PDB file of N, CA and C in Angstrom:
ATOM      1  N   MET A   1      57.801  68.817 -40.403  1.00 73.00           N
ATOM      2  CA  MET A   1      57.588  69.023 -38.911  1.00 73.00           C
ATOM      3  C   MET A   1      57.863  70.606 -38.459  1.00 73.00           C
ATOM      4  N   SER A   2      57.098  71.002 -37.513  1.00 84.00           N
ATOM      5  CA  SER A   2      57.200  72.370 -37.183  1.00 84.00           C
ATOM      6  C   SER A   2      58.401  72.391 -35.996  1.00 84.00           C
ATOM      7  N   LEU A   3      58.927  73.628 -36.016  1.00 91.00           N
ATOM      8  CA  LEU A   3      60.061  73.908 -34.928  1.00 91.00           C
ATOM      9  C   LEU A   3      59.529  74.041 -33.742  1.00 91.00           C
ATOM     10  N   PHE A   4      58.292  74.861 -33.566  1.00 92.00           N
ATOM     11  CA  PHE A   4      57.748  75.130 -32.257  1.00 92.00           C
ATOM     12  C   PHE A   4      56.172  75.241 -32.535  1.00 92.00           C
ATOM     13  N   GLU A   5      55.367  74.730 -31.596  1.00 94.00           N
ATOM     14  CA  GLU A   5      53.914  74.830 -31.942  1.00 94.00           C
ATOM     15  C   GLU A   5      53.135  75.029 -30.456  1.00 94.00           C
ATOM     16  N   ALA A   6      52.461  76.079 -30.490  1.00 95.00           N
ATOM     17  CA  ALA A   6      51.749  76.291 -29.237  1.00 95.00           C
ATOM     18  C   ALA A   6      50.371  75.867 -29.661  1.00 95.00           C
ATOM     19  N   ARG A   7      49.622  75.223 -28.641  1.00 96.00           N
ATOM     20  CA  ARG A   7      48.223  74.803 -28.740  1.00 96.00           C
ATOM     21  C   ARG A   7      47.408  75.365 -27.621  1.00 96.00           C
ATOM     22  N   ARG A   8      46.548  76.193 -27.788  1.00 97.00           N
ATOM     23  CA  ARG A   8      45.496  76.541 -27.051  1.00 97.00           C
ATOM     24  C   ARG A   8      45.933  77.229 -25.640  1.00 97.00           C
ATOM     25  N   LEU A   9      47.096  77.759 -25.533  1.00 97.00           N
ATOM     26  CA  LEU A   9      47.700  78.282 -24.425  1.00 97.00           C
ATOM     27  C   LEU A   9      46.880  79.229 -23.557  1.00 97.00           C
ATOM     28  N   VAL A  10      46.727  79.025 -22.251  1.00 97.00           N
ATOM     29  CA  VAL A  10      45.761  80.097 -21.463  1.00 97.00           C
ATOM     30  C   VAL A  10      46.829  80.282 -20.234  1.00 97.00           C
ATOM     31  N   TYR A  11      46.686  81.617 -19.873  1.00 97.00           N
ATOM     32  CA  TYR A  11      47.413  82.246 -18.669  1.00 97.00           C
ATOM     33  C   TYR A  11      46.785  83.314 -17.948  1.00 97.00           C
ATOM     34  N   HIS A  12      46.521  83.301 -16.765  1.00 96.00           N
ATOM     35  CA  HIS A  12      45.907  84.257 -16.049  1.00 96.00           C
ATOM     36  C   HIS A  12      46.835  84.736 -14.939  1.00 96.00           C
ATOM     37  N   ALA A  13      46.703  86.045 -14.467  1.00 94.00           N
ATOM     38  CA  ALA A  13      47.697  86.579 -13.501  1.00 94.00           C
ATOM     39  C   ALA A  13      46.701  87.564 -12.830  1.00 94.00           C
ATOM     40  N   GLN A  14      46.718  87.559 -11.559  1.00 93.00           N
ATOM     41  CA  GLN A  14      45.695  88.523 -10.662  1.00 93.00           C
ATOM     42  C   GLN A  14      44.381  88.867 -11.246  1.00 93.00           C
ATOM     43  N   GLY A  15      43.825  87.577 -11.637  1.00 91.00           N
ATOM     44  CA  GLY A  15      42.418  87.584 -12.053  1.00 91.00           C
ATOM     45  C   GLY A  15      42.184  88.056 -13.511  1.00 91.00           C
ATOM     46  N   ARG A  16      43.225  88.440 -14.281  1.00 93.00           N
ATOM     47  CA  ARG A  16      43.194  88.860 -15.644  1.00 93.00           C
ATOM     48  C   ARG A  16      43.709  87.701 -16.416  1.00 93.00           C
ATOM     49  N   ALA A  17      43.031  87.462 -17.759  1.00 93.00           N
ATOM     50  CA  ALA A  17      43.345  86.742 -18.707  1.00 93.00           C
ATOM     51  C   ALA A  17      44.508  87.476 -19.445  1.00 93.00           C
ATOM     52  N   LEU A  18      45.712  86.890 -19.461  1.00 94.00           N
ATOM     53  CA  LEU A  18      46.926  87.750 -20.232  1.00 94.00           C
ATOM     54  C   LEU A  18      47.239  86.837 -21.392  1.00 94.00           C
ATOM     55  N   VAL A  19      46.864  85.741 -21.482  1.00 95.00           N
ATOM     56  CA  VAL A  19      47.048  84.767 -22.613  1.00 95.00           C
ATOM     57  C   VAL A  19      45.766  83.975 -22.870  1.00 95.00           C
ATOM     58  N   LYS A  20      44.903  84.057 -23.893  1.00 95.00           N
ATOM     59  CA  LYS A  20      43.654  83.446 -23.883  1.00 95.00           C
ATOM     60  C   LYS A  20      43.688  82.605 -25.170  1.00 95.00           C
ATOM     61  N   ASP A  21      43.600  81.380 -25.163  1.00 95.00           N
ATOM     62  CA  ASP A  21      43.374  80.406 -26.263  1.00 95.00           C
ATOM     63  C   ASP A  21      44.340  80.671 -27.288  1.00 95.00           C
ATOM     64  N   ALA A  22      45.720  80.795 -27.046  1.00 95.00           N
ATOM     65  CA  ALA A  22      46.542  81.189 -28.165  1.00 95.00           C
ATOM     66  C   ALA A  22      47.331  80.009 -28.794  1.00 95.00           C
ATOM     67  N   SER A  23      47.171  79.954 -30.061  1.00 95.00           N
ATOM     68  CA  SER A  23      47.797  78.838 -30.970  1.00 95.00           C
ATOM     69  C   SER A  23      48.569  79.346 -32.101  1.00 95.00           C
ATOM     70  N   PHE A  24      49.685  78.838 -32.340  1.00 93.00           N
ATOM     71  CA  PHE A  24      50.477  79.151 -33.495  1.00 93.00           C
ATOM     72  C   PHE A  24      51.518  78.256 -33.755  1.00 93.00           C
ATOM     73  N   VAL A  25      52.127  78.299 -34.889  1.00 93.00           N
ATOM     74  CA  VAL A  25      53.017  77.180 -35.367  1.00 93.00           C
ATOM     75  C   VAL A  25      54.121  78.060 -35.904  1.00 93.00           C
ATOM     76  N   LEU A  26      55.515  77.842 -35.480  1.00 93.00           N
ATOM     77  CA  LEU A  26      56.769  78.234 -36.070  1.00 93.00           C
ATOM     78  C   LEU A  26      57.386  77.185 -36.996  1.00 93.00           C
ATOM     79  N   GLU A  27      57.646  77.427 -38.354  1.00 93.00           N
ATOM     80  CA  GLU A  27      58.173  76.541 -39.178  1.00 93.00           C
ATOM     81  C   GLU A  27      59.679  76.909 -39.324  1.00 93.00           C
ATOM     82  N   PRO A  28      60.517  75.765 -39.664  1.00 91.00           N
ATOM     83  CA  PRO A  28      61.848  76.120 -39.860  1.00 91.00           C
ATOM     84  C   PRO A  28      61.962  76.859 -41.190  1.00 91.00           C
ATOM     85  N   ASN A  29      63.038  77.761 -41.270  1.00 92.00           N
ATOM     86  CA  ASN A  29      63.444  78.568 -42.459  1.00 92.00           C
ATOM     87  C   ASN A  29      62.306  79.409 -42.883  1.00 92.00           C
ATOM     88  N   THR A  30      61.713  79.955 -41.780  1.00 93.00           N
ATOM     89  CA  THR A  30      60.681  81.164 -41.990  1.00 93.00           C
ATOM     90  C   THR A  30      60.818  82.281 -41.026  1.00 93.00           C
ATOM     91  N   LEU A  31      60.469  83.503 -41.309  1.00 94.00           N
ATOM     92  CA  LEU A  31      60.494  84.471 -40.538  1.00 94.00           C
ATOM     93  C   LEU A  31      59.169  84.820 -39.851  1.00 94.00           C
ATOM     94  N   THR A  32      58.914  85.008 -38.591  1.00 92.00           N
ATOM     95  CA  THR A  32      57.725  85.277 -37.978  1.00 92.00           C
ATOM     96  C   THR A  32      57.894  86.403 -37.204  1.00 92.00           C
ATOM     97  N   ALA A  33      56.975  87.325 -36.974  1.00 94.00           N
ATOM     98  CA  ALA A  33      57.068  88.426 -36.074  1.00 94.00           C
ATOM     99  C   ALA A  33      55.832  88.252 -35.081  1.00 94.00           C
ATOM    100  N   LEU A  34      56.005  88.739 -33.972  1.00 94.00           N
ATOM    101  CA  LEU A  34      54.959  88.867 -32.856  1.00 94.00           C
ATOM    102  C   LEU A  34      54.930  90.578 -32.613  1.00 94.00           C
ATOM    103  N   VAL A  35      53.878  91.062 -33.010  1.00 96.00           N
ATOM    104  CA  VAL A  35      53.628  92.340 -32.848  1.00 96.00           C
ATOM    105  C   VAL A  35      52.432  92.935 -32.097  1.00 96.00           C
ATOM    106  N   GLY A  36      52.295  94.009 -31.449  1.00 96.00           N
ATOM    107  CA  GLY A  36      51.196  94.433 -30.776  1.00 96.00           C
ATOM    108  C   GLY A  36      51.691  95.609 -29.941  1.00 96.00           C
ATOM    109  N   PRO A  37      50.765  96.369 -29.481  1.00 97.00           N
ATOM    110  CA  PRO A  37      50.892  97.597 -28.618  1.00 97.00           C
ATOM    111  C   PRO A  37      51.698  97.140 -27.134  1.00 97.00           C
ATOM    112  N   ASN A  38      52.243  98.022 -26.542  1.00 96.00           N
ATOM    113  CA  ASN A  38      52.598  97.753 -25.124  1.00 96.00           C
ATOM    114  C   ASN A  38      51.589  97.208 -24.248  1.00 96.00           C
ATOM    115  N   GLY A  39      52.031  96.184 -23.546  1.00 90.00           N
ATOM    116  CA  GLY A  39      50.822  95.797 -22.579  1.00 90.00           C
ATOM    117  C   GLY A  39      49.962  94.663 -23.236  1.00 90.00           C
ATOM    118  N   ALA A  40      50.304  94.338 -24.594  1.00 91.00           N
ATOM    119  CA  ALA A  40      49.270  93.334 -25.132  1.00 91.00           C
ATOM    120  C   ALA A  40      49.673  91.894 -24.730  1.00 91.00           C
ATOM    121  N   GLY A  41      50.666  91.609 -24.159  1.00 92.00           N
ATOM    122  CA  GLY A  41      50.906  90.336 -23.746  1.00 92.00           C
ATOM    123  C   GLY A  41      51.901  89.532 -24.618  1.00 92.00           C
ATOM    124  N   LYS A  42      52.666  90.236 -25.325  1.00 94.00           N
ATOM    125  CA  LYS A  42      53.522  89.697 -26.147  1.00 94.00           C
ATOM    126  C   LYS A  42      54.576  88.736 -25.404  1.00 94.00           C
ATOM    127  N   THR A  43      55.197  89.498 -24.564  1.00 95.00           N
ATOM    128  CA  THR A  43      56.303  88.896 -23.573  1.00 95.00           C
ATOM    129  C   THR A  43      55.599  87.571 -22.788  1.00 95.00           C
ATOM    130  N   THR A  44      54.573  87.901 -22.259  1.00 95.00           N
ATOM    131  CA  THR A  44      53.928  86.912 -21.436  1.00 95.00           C
ATOM    132  C   THR A  44      53.481  85.654 -22.283  1.00 95.00           C
ATOM    133  N   LEU A  45      52.992  85.852 -23.535  1.00 94.00           N
ATOM    134  CA  LEU A  45      52.836  84.743 -24.458  1.00 94.00           C
ATOM    135  C   LEU A  45      54.095  83.850 -24.626  1.00 94.00           C
ATOM    136  N   MET A  46      55.354  84.607 -24.782  1.00 94.00           N
ATOM    137  CA  MET A  46      56.466  83.838 -25.254  1.00 94.00           C
ATOM    138  C   MET A  46      57.050  83.195 -23.858  1.00 94.00           C
ATOM    139  N   ARG A  47      56.850  83.648 -22.902  1.00 95.00           N
ATOM    140  CA  ARG A  47      57.363  83.139 -21.576  1.00 95.00           C
ATOM    141  C   ARG A  47      56.467  81.884 -21.263  1.00 95.00           C
ATOM    142  N   VAL A  48      55.186  81.947 -21.474  1.00 95.00           N
ATOM    143  CA  VAL A  48      54.280  80.862 -21.353  1.00 95.00           C
ATOM    144  C   VAL A  48      54.670  79.625 -22.355  1.00 95.00           C
ATOM    145  N   GLY A  49      54.873  79.896 -23.540  1.00 91.00           N
ATOM    146  CA  GLY A  49      55.294  79.033 -24.709  1.00 91.00           C
ATOM    147  C   GLY A  49      56.616  78.500 -24.391  1.00 91.00           C
ATOM    148  N   LEU A  50      57.502  79.291 -23.771  1.00 91.00           N
ATOM    149  CA  LEU A  50      58.874  78.568 -23.520  1.00 91.00           C
ATOM    150  C   LEU A  50      58.999  77.815 -22.221  1.00 91.00           C
ATOM    151  N   GLY A  51      57.775  77.723 -21.417  1.00 91.00           N
ATOM    152  CA  GLY A  51      57.936  77.212 -20.067  1.00 91.00           C
ATOM    153  C   GLY A  51      58.340  77.915 -19.065  1.00 91.00           C
ATOM    154  N   LEU A  52      58.627  79.090 -19.152  1.00 96.00           N
ATOM    155  CA  LEU A  52      59.073  79.919 -18.142  1.00 96.00           C
ATOM    156  C   LEU A  52      57.957  80.213 -17.108  1.00 96.00           C
ATOM    157  N   LEU A  53      56.855  80.512 -17.638  1.00 96.00           N
ATOM    158  CA  LEU A  53      55.504  80.440 -16.910  1.00 96.00           C
ATOM    159  C   LEU A  53      54.623  79.313 -17.237  1.00 96.00           C
ATOM    160  N   ALA A  54      54.087  78.662 -16.170  1.00 95.00           N
ATOM    161  CA  ALA A  54      53.166  77.436 -16.459  1.00 95.00           C
ATOM    162  C   ALA A  54      51.743  77.931 -16.731  1.00 95.00           C
ATOM    163  N   PRO A  55      51.433  77.522 -18.017  1.00 95.00           N
ATOM    164  CA  PRO A  55      50.021  77.747 -18.549  1.00 95.00           C
ATOM    165  C   PRO A  55      49.033  76.882 -17.875  1.00 95.00           C
ATOM    166  N   GLU A  56      47.935  77.597 -17.684  1.00 96.00           N
ATOM    167  CA  GLU A  56      46.743  76.959 -17.002  1.00 96.00           C
ATOM    168  C   GLU A  56      46.133  75.825 -17.788  1.00 96.00           C
ATOM    169  N   SER A  57      46.360  76.002 -19.326  1.00 96.00           N
ATOM    170  CA  SER A  57      45.958  74.948 -20.061  1.00 96.00           C
ATOM    171  C   SER A  57      46.594  75.091 -21.315  1.00 96.00           C
ATOM    172  N   GLY A  58      46.570  74.092 -22.107  1.00 96.00           N
ATOM    173  CA  GLY A  58      47.287  74.175 -23.422  1.00 96.00           C
ATOM    174  C   GLY A  58      48.755  73.534 -23.356  1.00 96.00           C
ATOM    175  N   SER A  59      49.297  73.564 -24.561  1.00 94.00           N
ATOM    176  CA  SER A  59      50.496  72.822 -24.656  1.00 94.00           C
ATOM    177  C   SER A  59      51.537  73.643 -25.602  1.00 94.00           C
ATOM    178  N   ALA A  60      52.840  73.219 -25.381  1.00 93.00           N
ATOM    179  CA  ALA A  60      53.717  73.768 -26.413  1.00 93.00           C
ATOM    180  C   ALA A  60      54.793  72.591 -26.765  1.00 93.00           C
ATOM    181  N   LEU A  61      55.020  72.530 -27.960  1.00 92.00           N
ATOM    182  CA  LEU A  61      55.888  71.459 -28.550  1.00 92.00           C
ATOM    183  C   LEU A  61      57.102  72.058 -29.096  1.00 92.00           C
ATOM    184  N   PHE A  62      58.405  71.580 -28.788  1.00 88.00           N
ATOM    185  CA  PHE A  62      59.700  71.760 -29.472  1.00 88.00           C
ATOM    186  C   PHE A  62      60.013  70.602 -30.398  1.00 88.00           C
ATOM    187  N   ASP A  63      59.987  70.905 -31.605  1.00 86.00           N
ATOM    188  CA  ASP A  63      60.472  69.560 -32.647  1.00 86.00           C
ATOM    189  C   ASP A  63      59.494  68.556 -32.296  1.00 86.00           C
ATOM    190  N   GLY A  64      58.248  68.768 -32.146  1.00 82.00           N
ATOM    191  CA  GLY A  64      57.395  67.657 -31.906  1.00 82.00           C
ATOM    192  C   GLY A  64      57.454  67.020 -30.509  1.00 82.00           C
ATOM    193  N   ILE A  65      58.258  67.553 -29.578  1.00 83.00           N
ATOM    194  CA  ILE A  65      58.352  67.098 -28.103  1.00 83.00           C
ATOM    195  C   ILE A  65      57.512  67.947 -27.190  1.00 83.00           C
TER     196      ILE A  65
END
């Protein structure tokens, strides 16, 4: 079972797509890195995945819930 799973997350702000159809799985006992240039949307992706920002569509699961 995955620790965290994001499925097709979408988030727009001020008419711009900041997260578009993002999907990924974080497995226990693994190391995962999220890299990209400044302004690429890394922090926004994590905020949407953690539920700090409401996605327009998609879902995020923690331990399958």
